[in-house]
Short mmCIF file of C-alpha atoms in Angstrom, two decimals:
data_model
loop_
_atom_site.label_atom_id
_atom_site.label_comp_id
_atom_site.label_asym_id
_atom_site.label_seq_id
_atom_site.Cartn_x
_atom_site.Cartn_y
_atom_site.Cartn_z
CA MET A 1 -40.82 7.52 28.35
CA GLN A 2 -37.61 7.15 28.92
CA VAL A 3 -34.78 10.15 27.12
CA VAL A 4 -31.03 8.45 26.21
CA LYS A 5 -28.60 10.70 26.25
CA GLU A 6 -25.34 10.01 25.02
CA SER A 7 -22.21 10.65 25.07
CA SER A 8 -20.10 12.98 23.20
CA SER A 9 -17.65 9.39 23.02
CA ASN A 10 -19.97 7.65 21.73
CA MET A 11 -21.44 10.30 19.62
CA ARG A 12 -17.17 9.85 18.45
CA ILE A 13 -17.42 6.03 18.22
CA VAL A 14 -20.96 5.68 15.77
CA GLY A 15 -18.94 8.51 13.96
CA GLU A 16 -15.80 6.99 13.37
CA SER A 17 -18.00 3.45 12.60
CA ARG A 18 -19.56 5.37 9.90
CA MET A 19 -16.07 6.81 8.20
CA GLU A 20 -15.37 3.18 8.55
CA SER A 21 -17.79 1.49 7.07
CA VAL A 22 -17.78 4.53 4.13
CA TYR A 23 -13.88 4.01 4.26
CA GLU A 24 -15.08 0.88 3.35
CA ARG A 25 -16.97 0.97 0.76
CA VAL A 26 -14.87 3.70 -1.98
CA ARG A 27 -11.73 0.52 -0.61
CA PHE A 28 -14.68 -2.31 -2.53
CA LEU A 29 -15.29 -0.38 -5.09
CA VAL A 30 -11.62 1.57 -6.32
CA SER A 31 -10.22 -2.39 -5.73
CA GLY A 32 -13.20 -4.54 -8.25
CA ASN A 33 -13.03 -1.51 -10.83
CA ALA A 34 -9.95 -0.27 -13.58
CA VAL A 35 -11.40 2.98 -13.31
CA VAL A 36 -13.57 4.73 -10.86
CA VAL A 37 -13.91 8.70 -10.50
CA PHE A 38 -15.48 10.06 -8.01
CA THR A 39 -17.00 14.01 -8.67
CA MET A 40 -20.24 16.58 -8.37
CA SER A 41 -22.58 16.68 -11.07
CA GLY A 42 -21.84 20.53 -11.17
CA CYS A 43 -18.08 20.76 -11.97
CA CYS A 44 -17.00 21.68 -14.41
CA MET A 45 -13.07 19.74 -13.66
CA CYS A 46 -15.48 17.21 -13.19
CA HIS A 47 -16.20 17.38 -16.34
CA VAL A 48 -13.29 17.50 -18.33
CA VAL A 49 -11.35 14.37 -16.22
CA LYS A 50 -15.68 11.89 -17.63
CA GLN A 51 -14.81 13.23 -20.74
CA LEU A 52 -11.24 12.45 -20.93
CA LEU A 53 -11.34 8.75 -20.41
CA PHE A 54 -14.85 8.72 -21.79
CA GLY A 55 -12.04 9.90 -24.91
CA LEU A 56 -9.31 7.16 -24.61
CA GLY A 57 -12.07 5.12 -24.15
CA VAL A 58 -12.11 4.93 -21.10
CA GLY A 59 -15.38 3.73 -19.57
CA PRO A 60 -15.01 4.47 -15.92
CA THR A 61 -16.85 4.19 -13.04
CA ILE A 62 -18.75 7.34 -11.91
CA VAL A 63 -20.06 8.32 -8.25
CA GLU A 64 -21.83 11.29 -8.16
CA LEU A 65 -21.26 12.09 -4.29
CA ASP A 66 -24.06 15.52 -4.63
CA ARG A 67 -26.50 12.69 -5.24
CA ASP A 68 -25.12 9.80 -2.94
CA ALA A 69 -26.40 9.11 0.69
CA ALA A 70 -23.17 8.77 1.83
CA GLY A 71 -21.28 11.68 -0.60
CA ARG A 72 -19.98 14.27 2.13
CA GLU A 73 -18.67 11.26 3.70
CA ILE A 74 -16.22 9.39 1.04
CA HIS A 75 -15.92 13.86 0.33
CA ALA A 76 -14.47 14.05 3.88
CA LEU A 77 -11.82 11.37 3.15
CA LEU A 78 -10.82 12.04 -0.62
CA PHE A 79 -10.44 14.90 1.28
CA GLN A 80 -7.86 14.04 3.32
CA LEU A 81 -6.84 11.10 0.69
CA ALA A 82 -5.92 14.50 -1.14
CA GLY A 83 -3.04 15.43 1.11
CA ASP A 84 -1.47 19.08 1.38
CA GLY A 85 -4.90 21.36 1.02
CA GLN A 86 -3.73 22.21 -2.36
CA GLN A 87 -5.28 20.38 -4.12
CA GLN A 88 -9.38 19.62 -4.32
CA PRO A 89 -11.25 16.30 -3.38
CA VAL A 90 -12.61 16.01 -7.79
CA PRO A 91 -12.38 14.73 -9.01
CA ALA A 92 -10.47 12.12 -6.95
CA VAL A 93 -9.18 9.05 -9.79
CA PHE A 94 -8.19 5.08 -9.06
CA VAL A 95 -6.35 3.78 -12.09
CA GLY A 96 -6.05 0.07 -10.99
CA GLY A 97 -6.46 0.67 -7.52
CA LYS A 98 -4.39 3.16 -6.17
CA PHE A 99 -5.41 6.62 -5.62
CA LEU A 100 -3.94 8.80 -9.44
CA GLY A 101 -4.84 11.70 -8.23
CA GLY A 102 -7.46 14.80 -9.21
CA ILE A 103 -7.39 16.94 -12.69
CA GLU A 104 -4.01 18.12 -12.75
CA THR A 105 -2.64 15.25 -12.31
CA VAL A 106 -4.83 13.14 -13.79
CA MET A 107 -4.16 16.11 -17.05
CA ALA A 108 -0.38 16.18 -16.41
CA CYS A 109 0.12 11.85 -17.05
CA HIS A 110 -1.80 12.08 -19.98
CA ILE A 111 -0.18 15.03 -21.59
CA ASN A 112 3.73 13.21 -20.44
CA GLY A 113 2.46 9.89 -21.87
CA THR A 114 2.58 7.66 -18.80
CA LEU A 115 -2.41 7.75 -18.46
CA VAL A 116 -3.10 5.16 -21.73
CA PRO A 117 -0.28 2.37 -20.58
CA LEU A 118 -1.44 3.28 -16.17
CA LEU A 119 -5.48 2.42 -17.81
CA LYS A 120 -3.44 -0.63 -19.99
CA GLU A 121 -2.40 -2.17 -16.93
CA ALA A 122 -5.19 -1.27 -14.85
CA GLY A 123 -7.57 -3.24 -17.27
CA ALA A 124 -9.43 -0.15 -18.28
CA LEU A 125 -7.40 -0.45 -21.93
CA TRP A 126 -6.96 -2.94 -24.30
CA LEU A 127 -6.44 -2.02 -27.35
#
């Protein structure tokens, strides 16, 4: 029997390739759907965003990270997208293939009247 030790550089390459495939999966999802929401099943703010979108007549694609095999990696990618560290990585809402933001951004857009036009432009609303 032969035991092969992997060096840390090989582990890094495997990790980078895994993150690249996660990035590609996320990119594929958001480019192929008008609205995508990444959530955690027990998150109350995720529930608020989903209910707002459902109430507006949008049928978003929902990815629950705690029930997805690549959930941890996607969560890490979303954390990088959220940027400043002040915004939570979930819920993460993509509209028209672009990262809109989390609960604060979505609610601000809803309140100031820019959310519905964004959803119409993305093809998520027809009325």
